[in-house]
CSV table of C-alpha atoms in Angstrom, one decimal:
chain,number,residue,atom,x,y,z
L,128,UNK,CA,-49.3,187.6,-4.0
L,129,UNK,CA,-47.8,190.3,-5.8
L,130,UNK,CA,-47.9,194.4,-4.8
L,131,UNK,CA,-48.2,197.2,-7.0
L,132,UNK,CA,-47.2,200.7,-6.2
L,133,UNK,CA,-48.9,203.1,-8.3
L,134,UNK,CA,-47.1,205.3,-10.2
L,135,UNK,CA,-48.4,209.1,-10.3
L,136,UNK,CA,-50.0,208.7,-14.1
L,137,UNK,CA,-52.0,205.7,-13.0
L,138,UNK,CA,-54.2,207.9,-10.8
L,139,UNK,CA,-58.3,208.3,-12.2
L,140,UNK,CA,-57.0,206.1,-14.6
L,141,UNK,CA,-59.3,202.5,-15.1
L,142,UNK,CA,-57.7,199.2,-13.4
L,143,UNK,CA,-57.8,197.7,-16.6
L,144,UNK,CA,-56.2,199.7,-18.5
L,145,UNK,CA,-53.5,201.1,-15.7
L,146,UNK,CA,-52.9,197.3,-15.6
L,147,UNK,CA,-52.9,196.5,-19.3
L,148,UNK,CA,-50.3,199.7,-19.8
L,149,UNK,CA,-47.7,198.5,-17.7
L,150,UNK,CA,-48.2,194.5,-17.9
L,151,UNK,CA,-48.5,194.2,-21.3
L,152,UNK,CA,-47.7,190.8,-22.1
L,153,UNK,CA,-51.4,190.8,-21.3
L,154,UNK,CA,-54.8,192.4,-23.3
L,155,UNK,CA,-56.8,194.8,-21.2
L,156,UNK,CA,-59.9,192.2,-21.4
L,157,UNK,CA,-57.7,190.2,-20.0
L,158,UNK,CA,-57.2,191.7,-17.1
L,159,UNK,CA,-60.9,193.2,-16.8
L,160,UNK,CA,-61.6,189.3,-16.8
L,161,UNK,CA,-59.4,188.6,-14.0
L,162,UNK,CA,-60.5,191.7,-12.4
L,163,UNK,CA,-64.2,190.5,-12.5
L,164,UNK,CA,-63.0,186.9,-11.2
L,165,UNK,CA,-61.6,188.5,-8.0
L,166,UNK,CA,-57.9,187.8,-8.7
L,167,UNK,CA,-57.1,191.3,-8.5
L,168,UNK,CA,-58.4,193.9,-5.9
L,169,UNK,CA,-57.7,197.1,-4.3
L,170,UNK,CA,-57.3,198.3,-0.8
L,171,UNK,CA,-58.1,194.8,0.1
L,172,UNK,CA,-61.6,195.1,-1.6
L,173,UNK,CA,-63.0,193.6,-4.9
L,174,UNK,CA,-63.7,196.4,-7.3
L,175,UNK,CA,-65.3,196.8,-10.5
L,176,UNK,CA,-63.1,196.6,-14.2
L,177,UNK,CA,-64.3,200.3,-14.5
L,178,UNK,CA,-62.7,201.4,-11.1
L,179,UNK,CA,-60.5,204.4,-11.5
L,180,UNK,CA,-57.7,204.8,-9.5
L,181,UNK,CA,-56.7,207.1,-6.3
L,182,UNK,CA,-53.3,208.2,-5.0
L,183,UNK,CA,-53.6,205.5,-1.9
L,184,UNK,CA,-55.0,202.7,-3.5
L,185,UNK,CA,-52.8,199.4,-3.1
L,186,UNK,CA,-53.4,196.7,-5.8
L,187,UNK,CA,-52.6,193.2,-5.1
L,188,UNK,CA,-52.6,190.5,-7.5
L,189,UNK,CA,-53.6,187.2,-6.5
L,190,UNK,CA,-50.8,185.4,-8.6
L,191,UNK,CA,-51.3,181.7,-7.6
L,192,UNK,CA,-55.0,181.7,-7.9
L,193,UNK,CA,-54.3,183.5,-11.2
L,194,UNK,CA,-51.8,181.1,-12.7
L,195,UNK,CA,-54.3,178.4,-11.7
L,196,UNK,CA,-56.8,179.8,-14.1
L,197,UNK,CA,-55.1,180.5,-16.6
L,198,UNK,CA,-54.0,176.7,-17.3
L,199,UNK,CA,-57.6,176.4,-18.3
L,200,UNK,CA,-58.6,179.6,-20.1
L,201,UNK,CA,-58.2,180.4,-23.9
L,202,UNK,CA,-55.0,182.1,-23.6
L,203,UNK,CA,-52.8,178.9,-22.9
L,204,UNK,CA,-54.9,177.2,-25.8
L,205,UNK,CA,-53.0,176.8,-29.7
L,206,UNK,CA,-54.8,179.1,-31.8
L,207,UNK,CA,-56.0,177.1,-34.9
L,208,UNK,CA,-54.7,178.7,-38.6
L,209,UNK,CA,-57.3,180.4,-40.4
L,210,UNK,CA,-56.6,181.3,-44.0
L,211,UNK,CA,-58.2,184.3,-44.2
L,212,UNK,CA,-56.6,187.2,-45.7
L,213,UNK,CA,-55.5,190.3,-43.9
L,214,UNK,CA,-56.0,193.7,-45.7
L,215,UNK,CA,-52.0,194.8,-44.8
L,216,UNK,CA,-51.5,198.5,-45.9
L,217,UNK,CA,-47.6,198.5,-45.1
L,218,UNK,CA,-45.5,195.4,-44.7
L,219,UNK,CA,-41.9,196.2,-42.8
L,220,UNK,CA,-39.5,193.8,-41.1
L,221,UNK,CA,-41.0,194.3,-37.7
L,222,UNK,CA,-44.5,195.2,-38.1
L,223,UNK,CA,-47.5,195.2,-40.5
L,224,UNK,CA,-50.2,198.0,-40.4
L,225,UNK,CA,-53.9,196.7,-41.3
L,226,UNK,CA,-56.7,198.2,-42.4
L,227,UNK,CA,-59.2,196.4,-39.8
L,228,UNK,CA,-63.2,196.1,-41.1
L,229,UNK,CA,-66.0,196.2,-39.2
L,230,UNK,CA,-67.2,193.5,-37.5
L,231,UNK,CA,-64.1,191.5,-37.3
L,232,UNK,CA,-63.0,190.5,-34.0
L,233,UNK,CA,-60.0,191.0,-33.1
L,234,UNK,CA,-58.4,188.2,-31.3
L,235,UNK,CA,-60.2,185.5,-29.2
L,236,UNK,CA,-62.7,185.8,-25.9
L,237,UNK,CA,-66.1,186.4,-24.8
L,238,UNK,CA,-67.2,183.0,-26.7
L,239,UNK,CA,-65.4,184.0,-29.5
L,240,UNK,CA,-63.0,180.8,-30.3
L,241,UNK,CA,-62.6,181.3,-34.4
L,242,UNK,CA,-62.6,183.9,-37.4
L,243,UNK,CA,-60.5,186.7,-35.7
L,244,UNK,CA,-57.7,188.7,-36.5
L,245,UNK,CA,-55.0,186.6,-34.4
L,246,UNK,CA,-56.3,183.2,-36.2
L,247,UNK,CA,-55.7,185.1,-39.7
L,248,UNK,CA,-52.4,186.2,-38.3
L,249,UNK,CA,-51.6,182.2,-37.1
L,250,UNK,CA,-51.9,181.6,-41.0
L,251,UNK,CA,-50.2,184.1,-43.0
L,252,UNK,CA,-47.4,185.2,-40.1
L,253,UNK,CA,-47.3,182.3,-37.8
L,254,UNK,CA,-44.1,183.7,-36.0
L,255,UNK,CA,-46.7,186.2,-34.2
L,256,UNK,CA,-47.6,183.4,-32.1
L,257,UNK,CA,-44.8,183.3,-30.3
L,258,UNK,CA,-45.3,186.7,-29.3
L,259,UNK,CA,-47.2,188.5,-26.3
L,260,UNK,CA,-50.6,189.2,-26.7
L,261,UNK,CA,-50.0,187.6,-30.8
L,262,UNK,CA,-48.2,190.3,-31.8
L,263,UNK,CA,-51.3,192.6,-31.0
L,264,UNK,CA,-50.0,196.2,-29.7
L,265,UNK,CA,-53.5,197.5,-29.2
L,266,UNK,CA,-57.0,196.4,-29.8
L,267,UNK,CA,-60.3,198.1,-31.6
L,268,UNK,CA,-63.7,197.2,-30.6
L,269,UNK,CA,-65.6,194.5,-32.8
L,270,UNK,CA,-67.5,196.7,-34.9
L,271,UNK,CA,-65.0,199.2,-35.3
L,272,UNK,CA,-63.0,199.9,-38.7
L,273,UNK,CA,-59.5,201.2,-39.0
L,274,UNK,CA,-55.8,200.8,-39.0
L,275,UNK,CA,-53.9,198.3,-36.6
L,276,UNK,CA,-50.6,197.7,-36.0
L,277,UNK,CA,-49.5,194.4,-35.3
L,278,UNK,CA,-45.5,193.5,-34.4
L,279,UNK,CA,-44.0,190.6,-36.2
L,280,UNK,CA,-40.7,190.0,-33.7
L,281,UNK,CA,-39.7,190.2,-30.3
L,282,UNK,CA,-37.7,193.9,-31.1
L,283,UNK,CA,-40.6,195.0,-33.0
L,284,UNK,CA,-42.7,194.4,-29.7
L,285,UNK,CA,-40.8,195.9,-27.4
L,286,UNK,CA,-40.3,198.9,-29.1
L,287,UNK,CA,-44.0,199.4,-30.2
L,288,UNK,CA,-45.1,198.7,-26.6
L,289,UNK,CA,-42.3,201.1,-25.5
L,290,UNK,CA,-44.4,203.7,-27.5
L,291,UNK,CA,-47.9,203.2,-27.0
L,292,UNK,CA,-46.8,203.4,-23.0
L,293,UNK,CA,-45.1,206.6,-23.8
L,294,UNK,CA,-48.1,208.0,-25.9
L,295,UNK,CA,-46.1,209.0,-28.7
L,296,UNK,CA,-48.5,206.4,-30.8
L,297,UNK,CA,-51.3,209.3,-31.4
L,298,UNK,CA,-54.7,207.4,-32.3
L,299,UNK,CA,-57.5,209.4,-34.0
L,300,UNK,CA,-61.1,208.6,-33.8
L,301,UNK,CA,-64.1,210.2,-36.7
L,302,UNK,CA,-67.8,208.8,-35.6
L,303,UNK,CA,-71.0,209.1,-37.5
L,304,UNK,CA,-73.2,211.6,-35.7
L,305,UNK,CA,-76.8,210.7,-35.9
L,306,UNK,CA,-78.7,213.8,-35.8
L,307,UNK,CA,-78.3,217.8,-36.0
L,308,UNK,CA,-74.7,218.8,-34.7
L,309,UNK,CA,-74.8,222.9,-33.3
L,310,UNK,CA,-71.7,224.6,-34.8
L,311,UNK,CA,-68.8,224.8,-32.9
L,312,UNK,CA,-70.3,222.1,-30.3
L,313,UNK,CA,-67.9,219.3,-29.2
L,314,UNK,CA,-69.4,216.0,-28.2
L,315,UNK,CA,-67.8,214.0,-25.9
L,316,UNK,CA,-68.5,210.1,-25.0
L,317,UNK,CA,-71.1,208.9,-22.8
L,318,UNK,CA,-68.8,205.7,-22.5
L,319,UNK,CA,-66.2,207.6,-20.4
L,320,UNK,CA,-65.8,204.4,-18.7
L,321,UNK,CA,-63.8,202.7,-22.2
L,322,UNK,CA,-61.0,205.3,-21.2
């Protein structure tokens, strides 16, 4: 079994995105998985992906039951080549930046084995394979459109991860707002959960 302190930033932060931040050879739905399997709990308890975190929780990570699974999940599966093409809007030596569409998954899960992101990526950068989480620094939701940045080496990883920990990678959202909008109003999310 393995023991995590809690640092002071992790505190009303979600599990599964505390855990995702600091173990990020792993995806966040990844760990919201193993969350929901019981591998991980708190204060000795089984908690919910959602749980946000207090100054005196313990978390304890059922590592051997964990490495069991994982022999037979997706993520130790080869991801087949798809030649599909990727809409890059800036190609360097260490990352690309793409213009994700709508309703392309990003990487596989959730009975989603084919046609993502990461088996376009297998194809036209195969090197990203080799890499935690493919390469993938963050994630957007399915039906989502914008821009992703994906590393393409080991350096380029590290250093992008290094970022997004240190929140100096600033992400901007713009929604379609169904309906009359009161000046000067602010709407915030009803899905403060996704935090």
């Amino acid at each position: 079994m393995k023991f995590l302190n809690l640092t002071p930033e992790a505190v009303g932060k979600r599990i599964d995105a505390y855990l995702a931040s600091i173990l990020t050879e792993r995806s966040r739905s990844y760990w919201c998985t193993q969350i929901e399997l019981g591998f991980i709990v708190v204060n000795g308890m089984q908690i919910p992906p959602k749980y946000r975190l207090k100054e005196t929780d313990k978390i304890t990570i059922k590592e051997e039951e964990l490495l069991e699974h994982d022999k037979n999940t997706l993520f130790s599966e080869e991801i087949i080549p798809e030649n599909k093409p990727l809409p890059i809007v800036f190609q360097g030596k260490d990352f690309i930046v793409i213009n994700k569409t709508p309703g392309w998954v990003v990487h596989p899960g959730n009975g989603v084995y084919a046609n993502t992101i990461v088996h376009a990526l297998a194809h036209s950068h195969p090197q990203c394979m080799t890499l935690p989480n493919w390469g993938l620094i963050h994630r957007l939701d399915k039906d989502t459109s914008g821009l992703m940045v994906i590393a393409l080496t080991q350096n380029g990883y590290h250093f992008l991860s290094q970022l997004m920990l240190a929140r100096s990678i600033k992400r901007e959202y713009r929604a379609i707002v169904w309906g009359r909008v009161a000046k000067n109003q602010r709407i915030e999310s009803l899905y403060r959960d996704w935090e």
